[in-house]
Short mmCIF file of C-alpha atoms and ligand atoms in Angstrom, two decimals:
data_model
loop_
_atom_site.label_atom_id
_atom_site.label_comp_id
_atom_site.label_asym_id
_atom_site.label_seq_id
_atom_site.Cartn_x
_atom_site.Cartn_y
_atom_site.Cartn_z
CA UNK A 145 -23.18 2.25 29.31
CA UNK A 146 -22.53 -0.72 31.41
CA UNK A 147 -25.18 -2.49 33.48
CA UNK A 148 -24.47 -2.54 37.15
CA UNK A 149 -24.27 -6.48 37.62
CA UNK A 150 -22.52 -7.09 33.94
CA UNK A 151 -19.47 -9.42 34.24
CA UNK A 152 -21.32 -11.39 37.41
CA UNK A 153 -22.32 -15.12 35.92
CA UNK A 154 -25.02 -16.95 37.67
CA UNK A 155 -26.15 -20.39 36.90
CA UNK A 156 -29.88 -20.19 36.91
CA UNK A 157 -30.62 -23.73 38.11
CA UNK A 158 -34.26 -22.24 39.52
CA UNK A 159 -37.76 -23.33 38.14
CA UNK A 160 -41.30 -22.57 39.11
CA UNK A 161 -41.73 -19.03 40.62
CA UNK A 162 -39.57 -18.07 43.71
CA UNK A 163 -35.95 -19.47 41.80
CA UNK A 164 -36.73 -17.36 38.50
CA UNK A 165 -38.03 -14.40 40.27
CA UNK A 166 -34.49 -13.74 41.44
CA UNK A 167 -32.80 -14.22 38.89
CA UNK A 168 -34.58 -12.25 36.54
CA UNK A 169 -34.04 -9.49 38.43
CA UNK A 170 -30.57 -10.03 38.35
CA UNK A 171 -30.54 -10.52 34.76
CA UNK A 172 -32.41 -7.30 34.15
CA UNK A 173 -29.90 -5.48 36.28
CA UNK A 174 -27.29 -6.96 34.00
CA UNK A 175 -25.85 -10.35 35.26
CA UNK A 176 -25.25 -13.28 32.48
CA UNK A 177 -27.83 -15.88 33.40
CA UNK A 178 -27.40 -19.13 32.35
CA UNK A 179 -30.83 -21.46 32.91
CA UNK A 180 -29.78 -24.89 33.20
CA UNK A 181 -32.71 -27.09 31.84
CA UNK A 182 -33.42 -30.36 31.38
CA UNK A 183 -33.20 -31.42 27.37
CA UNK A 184 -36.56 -31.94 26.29
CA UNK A 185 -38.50 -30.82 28.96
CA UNK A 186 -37.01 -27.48 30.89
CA UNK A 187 -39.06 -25.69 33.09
CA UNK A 188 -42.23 -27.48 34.24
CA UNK A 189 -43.73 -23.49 33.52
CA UNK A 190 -42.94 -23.55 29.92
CA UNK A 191 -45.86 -25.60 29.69
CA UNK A 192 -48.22 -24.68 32.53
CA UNK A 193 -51.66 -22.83 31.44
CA UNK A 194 -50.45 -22.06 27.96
CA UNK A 195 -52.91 -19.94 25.81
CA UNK A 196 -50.67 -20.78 22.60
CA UNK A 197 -50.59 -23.91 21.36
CA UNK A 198 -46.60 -25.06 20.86
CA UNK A 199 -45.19 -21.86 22.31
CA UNK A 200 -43.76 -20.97 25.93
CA UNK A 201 -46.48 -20.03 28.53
CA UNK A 202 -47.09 -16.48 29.99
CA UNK A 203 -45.72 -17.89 33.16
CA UNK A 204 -42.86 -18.96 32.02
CA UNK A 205 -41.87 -15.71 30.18
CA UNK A 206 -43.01 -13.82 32.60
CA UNK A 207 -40.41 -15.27 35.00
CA UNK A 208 -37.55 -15.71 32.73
CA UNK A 209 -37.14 -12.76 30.63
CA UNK A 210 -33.22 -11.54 29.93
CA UNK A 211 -31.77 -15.19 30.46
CA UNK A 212 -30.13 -17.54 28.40
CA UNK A 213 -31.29 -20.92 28.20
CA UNK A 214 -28.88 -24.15 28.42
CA UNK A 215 -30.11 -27.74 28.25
CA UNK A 216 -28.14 -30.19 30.40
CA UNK A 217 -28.55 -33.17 32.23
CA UNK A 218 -26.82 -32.98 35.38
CA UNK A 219 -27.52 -36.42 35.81
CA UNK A 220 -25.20 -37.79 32.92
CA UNK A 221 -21.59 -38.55 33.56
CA UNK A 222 -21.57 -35.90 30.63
CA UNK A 223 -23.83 -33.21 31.89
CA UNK A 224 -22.08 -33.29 34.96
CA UNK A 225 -18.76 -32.35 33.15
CA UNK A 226 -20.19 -29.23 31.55
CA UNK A 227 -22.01 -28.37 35.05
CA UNK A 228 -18.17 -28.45 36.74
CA UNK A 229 -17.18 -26.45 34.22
CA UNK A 230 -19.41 -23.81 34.41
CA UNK A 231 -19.31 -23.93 38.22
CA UNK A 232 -15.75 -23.03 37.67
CA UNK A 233 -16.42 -19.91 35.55
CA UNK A 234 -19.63 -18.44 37.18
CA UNK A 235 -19.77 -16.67 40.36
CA UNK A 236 -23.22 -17.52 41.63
CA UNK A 237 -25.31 -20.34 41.55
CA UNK A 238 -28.89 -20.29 42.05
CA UNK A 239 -31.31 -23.20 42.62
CA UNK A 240 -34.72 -23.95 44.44
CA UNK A 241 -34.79 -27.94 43.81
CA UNK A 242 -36.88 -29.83 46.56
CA UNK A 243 -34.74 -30.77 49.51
CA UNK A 244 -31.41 -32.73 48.95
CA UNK A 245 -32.07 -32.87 45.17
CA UNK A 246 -28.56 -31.23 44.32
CA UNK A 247 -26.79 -33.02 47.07
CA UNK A 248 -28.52 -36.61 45.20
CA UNK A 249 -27.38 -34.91 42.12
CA UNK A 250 -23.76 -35.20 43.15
CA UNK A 251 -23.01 -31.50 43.69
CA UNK A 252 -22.92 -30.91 47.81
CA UNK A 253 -21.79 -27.56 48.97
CA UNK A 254 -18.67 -29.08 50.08
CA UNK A 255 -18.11 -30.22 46.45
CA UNK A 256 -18.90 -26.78 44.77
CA UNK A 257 -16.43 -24.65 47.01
CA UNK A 258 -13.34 -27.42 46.04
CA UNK A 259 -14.40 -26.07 42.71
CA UNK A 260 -15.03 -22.77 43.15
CA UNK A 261 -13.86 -21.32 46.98
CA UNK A 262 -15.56 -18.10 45.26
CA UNK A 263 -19.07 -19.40 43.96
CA UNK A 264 -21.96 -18.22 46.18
CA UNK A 265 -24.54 -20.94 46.28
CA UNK A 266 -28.02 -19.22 46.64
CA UNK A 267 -31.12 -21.71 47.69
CA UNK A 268 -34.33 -21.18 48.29
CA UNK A 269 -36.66 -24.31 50.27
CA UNK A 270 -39.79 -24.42 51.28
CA UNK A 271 -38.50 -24.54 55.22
CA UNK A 272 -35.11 -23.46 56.65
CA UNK A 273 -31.85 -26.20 57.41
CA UNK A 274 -33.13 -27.87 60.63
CA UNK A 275 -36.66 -27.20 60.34
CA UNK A 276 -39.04 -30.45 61.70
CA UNK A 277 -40.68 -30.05 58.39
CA UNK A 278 -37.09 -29.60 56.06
CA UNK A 279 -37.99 -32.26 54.28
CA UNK A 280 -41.16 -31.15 52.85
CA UNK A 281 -41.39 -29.87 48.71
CA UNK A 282 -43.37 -26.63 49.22
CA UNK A 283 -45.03 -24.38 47.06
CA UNK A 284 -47.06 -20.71 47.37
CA UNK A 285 -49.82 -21.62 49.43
CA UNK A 286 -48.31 -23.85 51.32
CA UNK A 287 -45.13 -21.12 52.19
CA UNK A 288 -48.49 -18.52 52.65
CA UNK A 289 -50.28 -21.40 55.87
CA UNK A 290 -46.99 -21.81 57.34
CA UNK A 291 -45.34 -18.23 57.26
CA UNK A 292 -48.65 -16.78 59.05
CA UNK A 293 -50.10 -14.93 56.12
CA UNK A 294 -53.40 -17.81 55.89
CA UNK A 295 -54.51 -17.14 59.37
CA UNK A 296 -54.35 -13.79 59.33
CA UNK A 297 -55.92 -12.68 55.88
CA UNK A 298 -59.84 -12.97 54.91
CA UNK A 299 -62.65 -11.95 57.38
CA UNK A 300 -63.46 -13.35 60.50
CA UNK A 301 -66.70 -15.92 59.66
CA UNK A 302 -64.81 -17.41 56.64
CA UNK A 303 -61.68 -19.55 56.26
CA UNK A 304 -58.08 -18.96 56.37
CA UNK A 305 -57.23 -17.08 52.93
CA UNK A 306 -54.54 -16.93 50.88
CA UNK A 307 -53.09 -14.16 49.04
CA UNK A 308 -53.23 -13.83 45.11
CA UNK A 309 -49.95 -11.82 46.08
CA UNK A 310 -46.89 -14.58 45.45
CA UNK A 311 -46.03 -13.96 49.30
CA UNK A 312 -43.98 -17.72 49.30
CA UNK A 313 -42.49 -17.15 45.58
CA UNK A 314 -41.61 -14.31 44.08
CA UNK A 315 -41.20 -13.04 47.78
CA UNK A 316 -38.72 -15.43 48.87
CA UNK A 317 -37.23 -14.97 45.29
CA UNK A 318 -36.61 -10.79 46.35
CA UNK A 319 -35.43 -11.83 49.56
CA UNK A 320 -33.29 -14.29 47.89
CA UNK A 321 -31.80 -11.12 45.46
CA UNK A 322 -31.24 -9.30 48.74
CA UNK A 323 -28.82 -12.09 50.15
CA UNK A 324 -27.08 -12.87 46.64
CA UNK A 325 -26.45 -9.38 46.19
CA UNK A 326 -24.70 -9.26 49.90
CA UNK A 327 -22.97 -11.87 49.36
CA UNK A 328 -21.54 -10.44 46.47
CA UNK A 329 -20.46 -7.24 48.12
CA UNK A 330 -18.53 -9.45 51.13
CA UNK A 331 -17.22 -11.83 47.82
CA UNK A 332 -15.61 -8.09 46.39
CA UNK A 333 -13.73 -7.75 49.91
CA UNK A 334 -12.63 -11.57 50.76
CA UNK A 335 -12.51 -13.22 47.54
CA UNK A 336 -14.38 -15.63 49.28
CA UNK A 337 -17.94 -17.14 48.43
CA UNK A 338 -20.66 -18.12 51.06
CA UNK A 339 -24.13 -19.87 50.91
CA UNK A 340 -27.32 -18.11 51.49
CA UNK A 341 -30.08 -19.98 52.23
CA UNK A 342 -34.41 -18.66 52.19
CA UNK A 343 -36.64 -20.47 53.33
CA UNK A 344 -40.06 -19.53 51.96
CA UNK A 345 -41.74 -20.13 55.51
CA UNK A 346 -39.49 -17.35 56.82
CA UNK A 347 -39.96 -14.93 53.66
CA UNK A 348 -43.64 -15.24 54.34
CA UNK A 349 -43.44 -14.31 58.17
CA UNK A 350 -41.08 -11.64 57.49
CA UNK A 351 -43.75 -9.86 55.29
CA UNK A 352 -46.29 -10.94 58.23
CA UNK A 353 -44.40 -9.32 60.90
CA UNK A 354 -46.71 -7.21 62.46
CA UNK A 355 -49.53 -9.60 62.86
CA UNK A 356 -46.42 -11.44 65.14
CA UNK A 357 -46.60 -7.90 66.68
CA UNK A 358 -50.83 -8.22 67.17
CA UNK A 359 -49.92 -11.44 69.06
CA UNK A 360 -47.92 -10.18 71.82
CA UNK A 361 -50.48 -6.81 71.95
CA UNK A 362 -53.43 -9.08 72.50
CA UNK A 363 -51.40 -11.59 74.95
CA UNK A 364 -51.11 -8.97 77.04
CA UNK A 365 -54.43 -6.50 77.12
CA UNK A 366 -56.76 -9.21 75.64
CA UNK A 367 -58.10 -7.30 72.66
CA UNK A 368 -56.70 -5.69 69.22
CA UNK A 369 -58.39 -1.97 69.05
CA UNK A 370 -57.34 -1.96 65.62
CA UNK A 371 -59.31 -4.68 64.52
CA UNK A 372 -62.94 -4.75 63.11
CA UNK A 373 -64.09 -7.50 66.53
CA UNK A 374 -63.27 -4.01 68.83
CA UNK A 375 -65.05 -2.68 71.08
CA UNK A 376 -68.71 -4.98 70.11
CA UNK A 377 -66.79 -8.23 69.01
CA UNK A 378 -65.07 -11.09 70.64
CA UNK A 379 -60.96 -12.00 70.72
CA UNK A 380 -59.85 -15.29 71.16
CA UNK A 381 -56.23 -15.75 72.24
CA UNK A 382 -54.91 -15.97 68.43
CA UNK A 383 -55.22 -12.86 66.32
CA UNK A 384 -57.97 -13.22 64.15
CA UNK A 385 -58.58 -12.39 60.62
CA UNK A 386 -59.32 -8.52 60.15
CA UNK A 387 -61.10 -8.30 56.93
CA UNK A 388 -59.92 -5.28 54.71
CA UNK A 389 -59.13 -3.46 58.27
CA UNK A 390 -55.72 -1.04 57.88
CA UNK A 391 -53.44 -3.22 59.66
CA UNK A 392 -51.37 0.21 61.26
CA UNK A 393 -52.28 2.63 63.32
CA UNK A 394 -54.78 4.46 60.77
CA UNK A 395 -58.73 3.02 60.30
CA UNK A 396 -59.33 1.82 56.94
CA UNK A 397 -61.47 -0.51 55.00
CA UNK A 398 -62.92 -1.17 51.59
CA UNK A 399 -65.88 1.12 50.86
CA UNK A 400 -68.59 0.78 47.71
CA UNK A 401 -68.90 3.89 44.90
CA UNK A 402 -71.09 4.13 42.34
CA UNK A 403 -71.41 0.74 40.25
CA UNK A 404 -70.64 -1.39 43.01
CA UNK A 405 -73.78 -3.91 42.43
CA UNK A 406 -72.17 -4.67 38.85
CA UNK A 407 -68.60 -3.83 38.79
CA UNK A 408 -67.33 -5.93 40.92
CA UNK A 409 -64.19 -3.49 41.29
CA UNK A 410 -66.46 0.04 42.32
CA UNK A 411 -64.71 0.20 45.20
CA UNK A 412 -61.79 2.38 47.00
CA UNK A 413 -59.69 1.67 49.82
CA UNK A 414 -60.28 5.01 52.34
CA UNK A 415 -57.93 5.41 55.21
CA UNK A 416 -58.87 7.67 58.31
CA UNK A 417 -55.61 9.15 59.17
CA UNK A 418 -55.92 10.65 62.54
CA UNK A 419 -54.14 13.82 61.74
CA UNK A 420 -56.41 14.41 58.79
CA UNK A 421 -59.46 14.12 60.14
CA UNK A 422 -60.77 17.88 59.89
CA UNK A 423 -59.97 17.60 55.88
CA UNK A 424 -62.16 14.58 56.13
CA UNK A 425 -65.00 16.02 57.10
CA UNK A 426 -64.23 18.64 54.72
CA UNK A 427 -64.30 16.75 52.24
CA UNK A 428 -67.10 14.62 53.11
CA UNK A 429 -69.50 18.01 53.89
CA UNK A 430 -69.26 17.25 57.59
CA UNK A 431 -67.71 20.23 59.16
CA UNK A 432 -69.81 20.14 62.45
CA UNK A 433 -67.71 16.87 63.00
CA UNK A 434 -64.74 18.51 63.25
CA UNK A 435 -64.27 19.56 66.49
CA UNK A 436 -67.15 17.34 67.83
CA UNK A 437 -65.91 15.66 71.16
CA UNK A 438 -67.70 12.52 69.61
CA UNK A 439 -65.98 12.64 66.64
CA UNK A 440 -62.33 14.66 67.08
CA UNK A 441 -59.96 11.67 68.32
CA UNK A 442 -59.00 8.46 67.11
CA UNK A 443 -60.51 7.07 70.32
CA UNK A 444 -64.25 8.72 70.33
CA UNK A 445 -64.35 7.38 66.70
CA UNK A 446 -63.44 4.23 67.70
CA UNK A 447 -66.92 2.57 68.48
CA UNK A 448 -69.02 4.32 65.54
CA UNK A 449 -66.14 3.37 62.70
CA UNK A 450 -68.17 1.33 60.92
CA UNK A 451 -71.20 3.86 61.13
CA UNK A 452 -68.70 6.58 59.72
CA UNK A 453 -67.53 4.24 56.67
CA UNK A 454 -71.22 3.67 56.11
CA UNK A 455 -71.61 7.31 56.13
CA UNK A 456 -68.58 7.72 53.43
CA UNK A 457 -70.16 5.11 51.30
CA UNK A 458 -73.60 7.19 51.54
CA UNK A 459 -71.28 10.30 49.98
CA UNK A 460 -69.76 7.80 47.53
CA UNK A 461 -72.72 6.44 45.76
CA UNK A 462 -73.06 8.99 43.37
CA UNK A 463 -69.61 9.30 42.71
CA UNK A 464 -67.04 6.70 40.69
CA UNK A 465 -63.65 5.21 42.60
CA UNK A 466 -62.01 7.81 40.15
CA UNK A 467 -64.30 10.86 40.70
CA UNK A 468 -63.98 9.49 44.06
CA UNK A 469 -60.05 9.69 44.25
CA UNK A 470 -60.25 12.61 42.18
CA UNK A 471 -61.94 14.96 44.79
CA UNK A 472 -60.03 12.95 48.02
CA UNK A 473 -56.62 13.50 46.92
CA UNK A 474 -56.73 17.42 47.10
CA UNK A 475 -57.22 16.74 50.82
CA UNK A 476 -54.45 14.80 51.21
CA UNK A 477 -56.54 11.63 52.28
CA UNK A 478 -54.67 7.97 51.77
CA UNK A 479 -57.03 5.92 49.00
CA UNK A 480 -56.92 4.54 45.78
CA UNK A 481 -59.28 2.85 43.31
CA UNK A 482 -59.21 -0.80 43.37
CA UNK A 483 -57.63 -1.66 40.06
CA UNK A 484 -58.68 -4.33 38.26
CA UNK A 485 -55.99 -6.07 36.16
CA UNK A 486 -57.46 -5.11 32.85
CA UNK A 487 -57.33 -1.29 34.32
CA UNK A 488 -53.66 -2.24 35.62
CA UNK A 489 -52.61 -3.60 31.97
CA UNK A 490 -54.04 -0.36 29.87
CA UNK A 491 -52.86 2.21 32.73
CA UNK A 492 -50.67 4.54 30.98
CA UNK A 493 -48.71 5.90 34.03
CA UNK A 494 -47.41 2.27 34.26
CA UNK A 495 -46.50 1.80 30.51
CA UNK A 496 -44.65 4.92 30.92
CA UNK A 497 -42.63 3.72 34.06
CA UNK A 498 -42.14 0.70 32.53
CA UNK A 499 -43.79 -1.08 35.22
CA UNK A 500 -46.00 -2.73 32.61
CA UNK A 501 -44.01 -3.50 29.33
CA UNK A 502 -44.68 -5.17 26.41
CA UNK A 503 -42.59 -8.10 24.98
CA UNK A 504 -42.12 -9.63 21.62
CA UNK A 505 -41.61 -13.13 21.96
CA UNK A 506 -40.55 -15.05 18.81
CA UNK A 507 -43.36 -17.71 19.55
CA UNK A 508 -45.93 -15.92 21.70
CA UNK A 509 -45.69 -12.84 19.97
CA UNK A 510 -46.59 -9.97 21.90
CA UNK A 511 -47.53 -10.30 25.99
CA UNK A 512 -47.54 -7.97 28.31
CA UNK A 513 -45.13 -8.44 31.88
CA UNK A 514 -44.06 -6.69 34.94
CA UNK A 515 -40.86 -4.73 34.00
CA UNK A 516 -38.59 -3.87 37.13
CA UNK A 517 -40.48 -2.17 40.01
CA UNK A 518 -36.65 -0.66 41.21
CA UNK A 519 -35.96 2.34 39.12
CA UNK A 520 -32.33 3.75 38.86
CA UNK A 521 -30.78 7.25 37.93
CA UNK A 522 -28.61 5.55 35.88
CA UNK A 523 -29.72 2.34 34.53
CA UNK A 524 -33.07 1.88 32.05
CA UNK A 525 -33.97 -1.37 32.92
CA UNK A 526 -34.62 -3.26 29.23
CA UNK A 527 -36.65 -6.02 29.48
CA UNK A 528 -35.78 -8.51 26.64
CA UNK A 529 -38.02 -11.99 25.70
CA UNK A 530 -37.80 -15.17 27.66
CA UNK A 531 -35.33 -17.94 25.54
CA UNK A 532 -36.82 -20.72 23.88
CA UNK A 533 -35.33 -24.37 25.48
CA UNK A 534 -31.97 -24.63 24.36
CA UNK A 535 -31.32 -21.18 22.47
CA UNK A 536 -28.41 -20.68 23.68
CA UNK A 537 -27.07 -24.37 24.44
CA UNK A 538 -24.39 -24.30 22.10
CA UNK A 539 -23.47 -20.80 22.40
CA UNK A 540 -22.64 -21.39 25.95
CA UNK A 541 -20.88 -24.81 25.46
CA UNK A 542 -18.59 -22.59 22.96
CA UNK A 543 -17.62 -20.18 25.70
CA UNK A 544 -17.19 -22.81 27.94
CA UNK A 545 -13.77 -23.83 25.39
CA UNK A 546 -16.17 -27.12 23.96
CA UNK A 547 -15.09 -27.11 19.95
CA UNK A 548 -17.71 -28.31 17.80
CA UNK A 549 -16.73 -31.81 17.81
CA UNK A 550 -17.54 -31.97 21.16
CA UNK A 551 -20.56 -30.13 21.21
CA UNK A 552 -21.95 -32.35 18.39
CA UNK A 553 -20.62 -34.82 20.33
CA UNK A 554 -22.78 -34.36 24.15
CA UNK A 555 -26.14 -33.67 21.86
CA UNK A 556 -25.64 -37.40 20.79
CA UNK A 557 -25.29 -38.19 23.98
CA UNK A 558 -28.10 -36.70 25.09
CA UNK A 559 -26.31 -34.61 27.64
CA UNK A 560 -27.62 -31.45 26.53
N1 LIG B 24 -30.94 -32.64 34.76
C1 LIG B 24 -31.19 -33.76 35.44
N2 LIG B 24 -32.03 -33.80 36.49
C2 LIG B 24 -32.59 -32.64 36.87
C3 LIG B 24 -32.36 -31.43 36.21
C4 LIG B 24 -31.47 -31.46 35.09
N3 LIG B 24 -31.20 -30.36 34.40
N4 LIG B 24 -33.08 -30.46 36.81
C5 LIG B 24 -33.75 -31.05 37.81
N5 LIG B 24 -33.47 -32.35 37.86
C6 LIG B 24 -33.98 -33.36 38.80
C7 LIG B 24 -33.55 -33.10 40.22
O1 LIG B 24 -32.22 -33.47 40.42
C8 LIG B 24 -34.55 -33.98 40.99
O2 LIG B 24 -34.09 -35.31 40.96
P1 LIG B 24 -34.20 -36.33 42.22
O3 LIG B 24 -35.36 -35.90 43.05
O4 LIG B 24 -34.37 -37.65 41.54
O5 LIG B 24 -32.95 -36.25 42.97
C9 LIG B 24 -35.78 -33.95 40.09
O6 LIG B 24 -35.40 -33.31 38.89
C10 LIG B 24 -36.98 -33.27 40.68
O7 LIG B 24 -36.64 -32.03 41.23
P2 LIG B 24 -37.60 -31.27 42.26
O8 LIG B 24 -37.08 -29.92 42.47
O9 LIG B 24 -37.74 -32.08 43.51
O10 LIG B 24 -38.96 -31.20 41.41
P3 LIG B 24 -40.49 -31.48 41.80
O11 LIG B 24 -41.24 -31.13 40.58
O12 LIG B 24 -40.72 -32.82 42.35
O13 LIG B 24 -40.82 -30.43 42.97
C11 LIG B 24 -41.00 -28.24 43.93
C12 LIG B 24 -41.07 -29.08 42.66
C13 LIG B 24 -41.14 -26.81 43.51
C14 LIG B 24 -42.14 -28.62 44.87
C15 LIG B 24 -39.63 -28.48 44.63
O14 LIG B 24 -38.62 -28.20 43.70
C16 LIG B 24 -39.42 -27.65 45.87
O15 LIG B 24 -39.99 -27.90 46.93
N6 LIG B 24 -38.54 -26.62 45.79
C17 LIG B 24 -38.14 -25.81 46.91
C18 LIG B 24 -39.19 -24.78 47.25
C19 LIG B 24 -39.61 -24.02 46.04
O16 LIG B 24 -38.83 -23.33 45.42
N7 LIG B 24 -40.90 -24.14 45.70
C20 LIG B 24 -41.45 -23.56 44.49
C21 LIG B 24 -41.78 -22.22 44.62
S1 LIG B 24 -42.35 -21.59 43.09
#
């Protein structure tokens, strides 16, 4: 059976988080991609937080899975040679160098459509073209202060927060997938390639939309009723940071079960959905609330939330975030147990969606990753090991037309 992206080669000039990202998911979904990599070195990840001595690091092959690895460098009269070439053959090229690096490197947009009017040049930079701060080299954090996410996450009397969630890289790197992928479809009707640009400023914000929404809400009544600080709090005139409050229209928060004071993960997230509150108090052996005029709208509850979720947590102690789950979900409430990531790694409904998947790396030997989280009808997405630097450097040189001669020849040179 044929992958759905098969025939489509990308040159994966990406490193770090956000660049991989999207192109592994284009690799699992059956592109050729080609990392380019400097000879020696590679990707600065290969190296980062290893827990092997010698072999690739988790982060690495947990970004790069499905690719082939070249080593070239573009910065040899050489290197560059091989790089036209393949610009000629490939149809997309992806890279998230700091700003101007490819331009320094000789290869301006301009240049790569003479080459190739079909290539679709994909980038992804920490701020957009134009931006007062375009200039700046950007990574996660950074992307998660300036796209709105630090500002808004974490509770009110501590600091900005950021996310463990890779809002500004592997974010940006979807978003990035989402604009390669449309290009491509425009490419199969003009012939013609375009660039796409992400910033990971933007990627951030777009995932932080509705806290853009809070803004204009409390610029116009003065308060958030949503928010933890209503009705006995204070508002300033910048949304403030909400704790674990549901961020919709639908109470929630993060309440204690049975082990809290040593697990440090005893804990669900419970949501009060306002149609569902009579199986609420159902469930939590409350029926006189039910039709209590204190108690039966979203708006009587309002002022006594936090005395309800105490209440819940007074119902939980005895029970754990699975017994917990266990008896909520037959009354259709919203919650789930918060999973730690050794639960996440030994869950078995995510080994058999392939959501979790374990690898065998040449090197490593066995690791565990995140297979594809996009599931297909008709496509098992096979998640193969990471390439060692180089694996496939001759191998691609060979389907680029280079004879051996020549091969043998750009390794003395140091080209590749
Ligand atoms: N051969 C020769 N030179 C190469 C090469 C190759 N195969 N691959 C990279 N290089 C060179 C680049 O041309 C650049 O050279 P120059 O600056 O002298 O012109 C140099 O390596 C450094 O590249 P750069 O991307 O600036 O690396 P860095 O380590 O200084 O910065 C980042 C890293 C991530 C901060 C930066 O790349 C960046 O801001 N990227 C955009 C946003 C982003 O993706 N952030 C990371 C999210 S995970």
């Amino acid at each position: 059976m044929t992958k759905p992206l098969e025939g489509i080669k990308i040159i994966d000039f990406t490193h770090v988080q956000a660049g991989p990202a999207c192109t592994q998911l284009l690799a699992w979904f059956g592109a050729d991609v080609i990392k380019v990599e400097r000879p020696g070195a590679g990707d600065v990840t290969r190296s980062q937080l290893r827990h092997v001595k010698d072999a690739d690091a988790l982060y690495f092959t947990m970004l790069n899975s499905n690719k082939r690895s070249l080593t070239l460098d573009t910065k040899t009269p050489q290197g560059k040679e091989v790089l036209t070439k393949l610009i000629k053959e490939s149809d997309v090229m992806v890279e998230n160098f700091g700003p101007g690096a490819l331009d320094r490197m000789g290869f301006t947009w301009q240049y790569i459509q003479e080459l190739n009017p079909g290539m679709i040049l994909a980038s992804v930079k920490g701020f957009s073209d134009g931006h007062h701060y375009e200039d700046l080299k950007v990574y996660e954090n950074v992307a998660q202060c300036a796209g709105g996410a630090a500002s808004t996450t974490g509770f009110w009397d501590g600091p900005p927060t950021v996310s463990a969630a890779a809002l500004g890289d592997s974010n940006t790197g979807m978003h990035l997938a989402i604009g390669i992928l449309t290009a491509l479809h425009q490419k199969n009707r003009t012939g013609k390639g375009q660039k796409v640009a992400v910033s990971m400023q933007d990627s951030v914000l777009n995932l932080c939309r509705v806290k853009l929404r809070d803004q204009q809400r409390l610029d116009a009544l003065g308060y958030l009723e949503e928010y933890p600080q209503y009705p006995h709090g204070e508002f300033s005139d910048v949304v403030p940071r909400g704790g674990n409050a549901g961020g919709g229209g639908q109470p929630g928060w993060v309440l204690k079960c049975k082990g809290w004071e040593t697990d440090p993960n005893a804990y669900i997230y419970f949501t009060i959905q306002g149609h569902a509150w009579a199986p609420i108090c159902k469930a939590l052996g409350k029926p006189e609330w039910i039709d209590d005029p204190a108690y039966n709208t979203a708006e009587a509850r309002q002022d006594k939330i936090f005395d309800i979720f105490a209440f819940i947590e007074s119902w939980l102690a005895d029970k754990t975030k699975f017994e917990a789950v266990d008896i909520l979900r037959k009354f259709d409430i919203p919650c789930a147990p918060v999973l730690s990531m050794k639960e996440i790694a030994n869950d078995p409904s995510l080994r058999k969606s392939g959501t979790v998947v374990e690898v065998d790396h040449p090197k490593l030997g066995k690791y565990l990753t995140v297979g594809s989280p996009i599931k297909f009808s008709d496509l098992t997405v096979e998640v193969t090991a990471s390439p060692l630097l180089g694996q496939h450097t001759n191998e691609v040189l060979a389907d680029l037309g280079y004879s051996q001669e020549e091969i043998a020849a750009l390794h003395d040179a140091k080209a590749v």
